[in-house]
PDB file of C-alpha atoms in Angstrom:
ATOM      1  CA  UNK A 490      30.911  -3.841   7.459  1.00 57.00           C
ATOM      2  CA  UNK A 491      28.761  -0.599   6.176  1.00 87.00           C
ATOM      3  CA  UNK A 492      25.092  -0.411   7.678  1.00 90.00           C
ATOM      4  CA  UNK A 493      23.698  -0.847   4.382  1.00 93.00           C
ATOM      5  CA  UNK A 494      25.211  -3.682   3.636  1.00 92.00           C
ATOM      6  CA  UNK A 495      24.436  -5.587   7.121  1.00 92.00           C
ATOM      7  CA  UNK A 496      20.553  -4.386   6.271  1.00 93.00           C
ATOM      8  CA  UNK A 497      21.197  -6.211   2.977  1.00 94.00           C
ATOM      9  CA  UNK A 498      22.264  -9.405   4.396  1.00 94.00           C
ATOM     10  CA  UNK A 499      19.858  -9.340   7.017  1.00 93.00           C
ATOM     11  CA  UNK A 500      16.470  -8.108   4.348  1.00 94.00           C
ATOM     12  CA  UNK A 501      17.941 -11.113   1.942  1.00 95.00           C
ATOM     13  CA  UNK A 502      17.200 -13.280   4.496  1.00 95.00           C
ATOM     14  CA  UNK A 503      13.677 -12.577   4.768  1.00 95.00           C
ATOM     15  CA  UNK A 504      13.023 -12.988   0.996  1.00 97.00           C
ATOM     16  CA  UNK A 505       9.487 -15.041   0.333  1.00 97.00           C
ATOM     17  CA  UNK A 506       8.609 -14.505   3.736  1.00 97.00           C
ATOM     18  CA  UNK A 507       5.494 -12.319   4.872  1.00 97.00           C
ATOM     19  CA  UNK A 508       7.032  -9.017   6.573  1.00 96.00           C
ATOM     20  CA  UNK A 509       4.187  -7.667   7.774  1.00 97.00           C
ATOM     21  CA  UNK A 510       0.183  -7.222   8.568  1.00 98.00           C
ATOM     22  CA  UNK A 511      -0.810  -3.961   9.132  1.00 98.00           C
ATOM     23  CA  UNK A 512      -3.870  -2.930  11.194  1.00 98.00           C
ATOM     24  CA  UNK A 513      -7.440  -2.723  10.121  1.00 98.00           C
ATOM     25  CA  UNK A 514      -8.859   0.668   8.477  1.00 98.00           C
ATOM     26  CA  UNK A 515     -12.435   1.491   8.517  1.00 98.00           C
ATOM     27  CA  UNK A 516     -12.976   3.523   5.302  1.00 98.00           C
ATOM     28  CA  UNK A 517     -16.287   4.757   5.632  1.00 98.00           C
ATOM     29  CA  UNK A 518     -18.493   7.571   3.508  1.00 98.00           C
ATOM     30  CA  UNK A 519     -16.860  10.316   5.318  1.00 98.00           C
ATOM     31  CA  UNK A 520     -13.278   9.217   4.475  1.00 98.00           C
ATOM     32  CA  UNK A 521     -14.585   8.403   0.667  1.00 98.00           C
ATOM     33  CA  UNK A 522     -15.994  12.070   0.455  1.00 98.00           C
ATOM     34  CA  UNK A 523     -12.900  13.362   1.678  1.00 98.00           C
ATOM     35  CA  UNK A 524     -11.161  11.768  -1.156  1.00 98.00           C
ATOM     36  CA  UNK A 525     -13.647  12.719  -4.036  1.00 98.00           C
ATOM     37  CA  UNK A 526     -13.355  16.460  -2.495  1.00 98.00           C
ATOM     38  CA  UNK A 527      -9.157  16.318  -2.640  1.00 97.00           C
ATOM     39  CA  UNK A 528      -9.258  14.818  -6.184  1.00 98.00           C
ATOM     40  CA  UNK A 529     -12.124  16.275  -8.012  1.00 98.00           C
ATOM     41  CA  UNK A 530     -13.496  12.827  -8.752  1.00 96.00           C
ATOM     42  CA  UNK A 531     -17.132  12.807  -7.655  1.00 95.00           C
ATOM     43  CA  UNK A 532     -18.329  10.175  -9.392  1.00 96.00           C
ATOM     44  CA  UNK A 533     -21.820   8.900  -7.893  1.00 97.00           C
ATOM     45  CA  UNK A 534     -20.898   5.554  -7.156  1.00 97.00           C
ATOM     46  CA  UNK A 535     -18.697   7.065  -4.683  1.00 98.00           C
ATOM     47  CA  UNK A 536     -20.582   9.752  -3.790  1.00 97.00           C
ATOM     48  CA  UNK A 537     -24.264   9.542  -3.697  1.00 97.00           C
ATOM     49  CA  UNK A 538     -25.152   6.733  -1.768  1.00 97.00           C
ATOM     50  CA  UNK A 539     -28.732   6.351  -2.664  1.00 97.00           C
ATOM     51  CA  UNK A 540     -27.898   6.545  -6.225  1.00 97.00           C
ATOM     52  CA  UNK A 541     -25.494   3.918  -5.757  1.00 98.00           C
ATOM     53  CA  UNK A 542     -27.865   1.212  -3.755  1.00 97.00           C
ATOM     54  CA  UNK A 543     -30.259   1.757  -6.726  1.00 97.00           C
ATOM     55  CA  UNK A 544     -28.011   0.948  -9.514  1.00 97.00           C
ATOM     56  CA  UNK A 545     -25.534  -0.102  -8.733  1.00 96.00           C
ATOM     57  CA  UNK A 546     -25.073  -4.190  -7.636  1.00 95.00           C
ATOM     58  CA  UNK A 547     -22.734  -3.230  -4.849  1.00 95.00           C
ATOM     59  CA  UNK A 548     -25.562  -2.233  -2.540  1.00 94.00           C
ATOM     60  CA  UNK A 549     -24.081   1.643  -1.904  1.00 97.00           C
ATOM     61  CA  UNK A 550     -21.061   3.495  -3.092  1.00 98.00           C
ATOM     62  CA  UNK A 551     -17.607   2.446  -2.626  1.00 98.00           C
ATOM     63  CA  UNK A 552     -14.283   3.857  -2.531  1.00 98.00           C
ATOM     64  CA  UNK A 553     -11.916   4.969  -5.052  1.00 98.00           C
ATOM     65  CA  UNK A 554      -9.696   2.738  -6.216  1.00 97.00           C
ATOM     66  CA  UNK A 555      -6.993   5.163  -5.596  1.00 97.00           C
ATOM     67  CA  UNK A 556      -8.182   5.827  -2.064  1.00 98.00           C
ATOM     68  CA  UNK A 557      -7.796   2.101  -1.117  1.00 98.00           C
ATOM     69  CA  UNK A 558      -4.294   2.663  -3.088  1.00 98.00           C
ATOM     70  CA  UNK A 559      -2.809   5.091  -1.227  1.00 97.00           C
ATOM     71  CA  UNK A 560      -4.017   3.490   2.315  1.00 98.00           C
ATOM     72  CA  UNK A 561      -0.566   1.479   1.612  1.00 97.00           C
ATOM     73  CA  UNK A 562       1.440   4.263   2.815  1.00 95.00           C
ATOM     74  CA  UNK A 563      -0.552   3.694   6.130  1.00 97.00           C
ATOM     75  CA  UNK A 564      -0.237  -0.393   6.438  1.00 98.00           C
ATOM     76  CA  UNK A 565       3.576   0.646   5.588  1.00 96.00           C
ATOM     77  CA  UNK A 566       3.896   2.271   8.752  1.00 94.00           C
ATOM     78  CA  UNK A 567       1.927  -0.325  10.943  1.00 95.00           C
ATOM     79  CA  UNK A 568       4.662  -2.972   9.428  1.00 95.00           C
ATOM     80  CA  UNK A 569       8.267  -1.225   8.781  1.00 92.00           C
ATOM     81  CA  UNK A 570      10.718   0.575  11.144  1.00 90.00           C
ATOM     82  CA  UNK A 571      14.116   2.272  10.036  1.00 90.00           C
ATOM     83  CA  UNK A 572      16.937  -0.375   9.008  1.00 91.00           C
ATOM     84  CA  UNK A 573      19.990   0.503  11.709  1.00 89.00           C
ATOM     85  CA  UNK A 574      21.210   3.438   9.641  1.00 92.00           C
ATOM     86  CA  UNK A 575      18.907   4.067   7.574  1.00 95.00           C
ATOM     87  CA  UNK A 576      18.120   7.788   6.991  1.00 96.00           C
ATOM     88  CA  UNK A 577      14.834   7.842   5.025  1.00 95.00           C
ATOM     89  CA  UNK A 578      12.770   5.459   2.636  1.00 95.00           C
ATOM     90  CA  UNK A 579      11.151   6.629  -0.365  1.00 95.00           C
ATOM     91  CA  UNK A 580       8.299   5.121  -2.756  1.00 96.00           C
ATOM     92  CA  UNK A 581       9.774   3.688  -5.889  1.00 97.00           C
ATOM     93  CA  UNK A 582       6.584   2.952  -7.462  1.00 97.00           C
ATOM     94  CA  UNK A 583       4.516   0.043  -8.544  1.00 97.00           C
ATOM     95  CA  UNK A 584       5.727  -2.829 -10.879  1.00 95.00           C
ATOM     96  CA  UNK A 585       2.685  -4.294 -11.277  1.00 96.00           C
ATOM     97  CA  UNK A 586      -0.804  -3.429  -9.710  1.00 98.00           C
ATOM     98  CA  UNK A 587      -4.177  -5.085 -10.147  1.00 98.00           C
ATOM     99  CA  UNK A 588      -7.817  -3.844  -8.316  1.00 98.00           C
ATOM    100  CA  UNK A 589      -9.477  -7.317  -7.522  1.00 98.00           C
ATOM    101  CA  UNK A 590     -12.666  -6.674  -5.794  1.00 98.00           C
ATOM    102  CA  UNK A 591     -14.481  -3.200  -4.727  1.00 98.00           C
ATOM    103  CA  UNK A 592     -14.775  -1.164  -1.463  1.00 98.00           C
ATOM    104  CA  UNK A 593     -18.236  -0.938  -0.091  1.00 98.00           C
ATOM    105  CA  UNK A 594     -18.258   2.305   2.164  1.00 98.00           C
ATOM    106  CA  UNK A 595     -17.964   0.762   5.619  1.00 98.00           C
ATOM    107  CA  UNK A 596     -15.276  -1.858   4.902  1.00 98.00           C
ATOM    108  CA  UNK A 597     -12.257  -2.477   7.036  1.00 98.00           C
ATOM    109  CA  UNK A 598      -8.607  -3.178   5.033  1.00 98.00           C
ATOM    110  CA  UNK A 599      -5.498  -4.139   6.089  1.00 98.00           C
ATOM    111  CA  UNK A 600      -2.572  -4.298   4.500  1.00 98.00           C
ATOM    112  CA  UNK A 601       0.057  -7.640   4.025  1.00 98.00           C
ATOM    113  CA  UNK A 602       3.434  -7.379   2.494  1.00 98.00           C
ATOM    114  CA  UNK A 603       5.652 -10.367   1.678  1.00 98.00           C
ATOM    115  CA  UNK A 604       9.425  -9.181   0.558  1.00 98.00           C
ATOM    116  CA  UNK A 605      10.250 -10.405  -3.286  1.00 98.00           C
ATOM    117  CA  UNK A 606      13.387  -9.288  -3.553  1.00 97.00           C
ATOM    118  CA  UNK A 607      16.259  -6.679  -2.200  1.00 97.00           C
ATOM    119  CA  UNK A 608      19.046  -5.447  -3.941  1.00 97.00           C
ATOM    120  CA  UNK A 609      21.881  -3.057  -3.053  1.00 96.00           C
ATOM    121  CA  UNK A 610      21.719  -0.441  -5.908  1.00 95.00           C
ATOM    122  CA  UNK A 611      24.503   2.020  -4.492  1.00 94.00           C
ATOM    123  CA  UNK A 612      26.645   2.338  -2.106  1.00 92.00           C
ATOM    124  CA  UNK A 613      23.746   4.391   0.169  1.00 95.00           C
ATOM    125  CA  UNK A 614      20.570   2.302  -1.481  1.00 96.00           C
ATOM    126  CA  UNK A 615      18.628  -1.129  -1.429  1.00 97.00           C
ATOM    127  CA  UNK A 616      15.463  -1.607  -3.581  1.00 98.00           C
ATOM    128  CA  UNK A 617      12.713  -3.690  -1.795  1.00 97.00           C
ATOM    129  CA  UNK A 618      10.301  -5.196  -4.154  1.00 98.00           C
ATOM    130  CA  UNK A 619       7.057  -6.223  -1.898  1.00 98.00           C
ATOM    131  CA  UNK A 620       3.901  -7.974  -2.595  1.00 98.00           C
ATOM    132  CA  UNK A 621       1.177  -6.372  -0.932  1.00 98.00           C
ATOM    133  CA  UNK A 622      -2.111  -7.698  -1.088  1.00 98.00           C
ATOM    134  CA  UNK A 623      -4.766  -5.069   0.465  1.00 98.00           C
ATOM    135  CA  UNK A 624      -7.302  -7.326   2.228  1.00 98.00           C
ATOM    136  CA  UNK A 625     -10.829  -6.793   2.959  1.00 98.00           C
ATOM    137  CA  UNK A 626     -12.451  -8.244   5.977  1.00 98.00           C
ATOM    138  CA  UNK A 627     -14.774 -11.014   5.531  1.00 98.00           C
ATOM    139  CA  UNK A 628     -13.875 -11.598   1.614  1.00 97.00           C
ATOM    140  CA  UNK A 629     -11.946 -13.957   0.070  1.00 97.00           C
ATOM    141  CA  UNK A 630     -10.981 -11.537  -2.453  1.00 98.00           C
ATOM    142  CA  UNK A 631      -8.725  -8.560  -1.385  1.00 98.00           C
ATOM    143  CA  UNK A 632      -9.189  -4.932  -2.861  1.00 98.00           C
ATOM    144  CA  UNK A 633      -6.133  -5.414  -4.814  1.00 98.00           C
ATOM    145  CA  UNK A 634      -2.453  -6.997  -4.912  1.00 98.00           C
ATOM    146  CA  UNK A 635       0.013  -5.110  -5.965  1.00 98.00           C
ATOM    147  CA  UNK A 636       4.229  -5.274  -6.555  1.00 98.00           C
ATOM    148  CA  UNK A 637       5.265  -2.376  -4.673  1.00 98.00           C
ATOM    149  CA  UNK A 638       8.886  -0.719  -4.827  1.00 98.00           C
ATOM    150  CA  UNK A 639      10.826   0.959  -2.340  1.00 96.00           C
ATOM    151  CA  UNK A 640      14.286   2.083  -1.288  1.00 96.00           C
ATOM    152  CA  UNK A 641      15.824   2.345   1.873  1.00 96.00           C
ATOM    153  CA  UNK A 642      18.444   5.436   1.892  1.00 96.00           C
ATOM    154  CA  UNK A 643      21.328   4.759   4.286  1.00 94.00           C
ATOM    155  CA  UNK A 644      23.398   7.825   5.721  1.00 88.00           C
ATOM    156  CA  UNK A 645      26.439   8.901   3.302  1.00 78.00           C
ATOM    157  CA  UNK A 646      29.182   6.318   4.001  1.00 69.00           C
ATOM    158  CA  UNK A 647      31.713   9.184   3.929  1.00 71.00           C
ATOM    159  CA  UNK A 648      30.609  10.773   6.429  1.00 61.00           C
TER     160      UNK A 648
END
């Protein structure tokens, strides 16, 4: 039996079951300047703290929505290893992807991923479909849930 298709039977089996929790982030002020620099988005909500406990109801700036985004890549790491032959996995994009509640500055996140699906699309790919819910501690509500795609790229079965 190929690699990729021993991943596939053993990933199928873990359909509607949670995969993974990540660790906690901190992302403070410094990490939310860092962003606004690298993107050019310097809104003051994110930005100017003062500003933002003045007029804003969540008591002082908070993070991009994009920043808390692309933390994902991070809880990834904290939850998956290489499949036994597996060569490389790539981002497939989002299928769905909702922001729930803000980041105040100071929050920690973690990610949790539950697998909705696998499929074997070619002979050297599967598409994962997982749920991941970015959670923020002490709230009921998380930062956001999104349906996240991904494909595991086995070695050439040629050779």
């Amino acid at each position: 039996m190929a690699a990729i298709d021993e991943a596939l039977a053993k990933t199928e089996a873990l359909v509607g079951t949670e995969v993974g929790v990540s660790n906690w982030i901190t992302v403070d002020q410094a990490m939310i300047d860092q962003f606004a620099e690298t993107t050019h988005d310097d809104q003051w909500i994110h930005v100017d703290p003062k500003r933002a406990a003045a007029e804003t109801p969540f008591g002082g700036t908070i993070a991009h929505g994009f920043l808390t985004l692309s933390l994902a890549s991070r809880f990834a790491y904290d939850c998956f290893s290489m499949l036994p032959g597996q060569v490389m996995g790539i981002n497939y994009g989002f299928e769905k992807l909702r922001f729930l509640s803000p980041v105040r500055a100071g929050s920690r996140l973690r990610g949790r991923f539950v697998l909705a699906s696998v499929r074997k699309r070619n002979d050297r790919e599967l598409l994962r479909e997982n749920t991941l819910t970015i959670e923020i501690e002490g709230q009921e509500t998380p930062a956001l849930v999104a349906q996240w795609l991904g494909l595991a790229v086995f070695a050439d079965p040629e050779g």
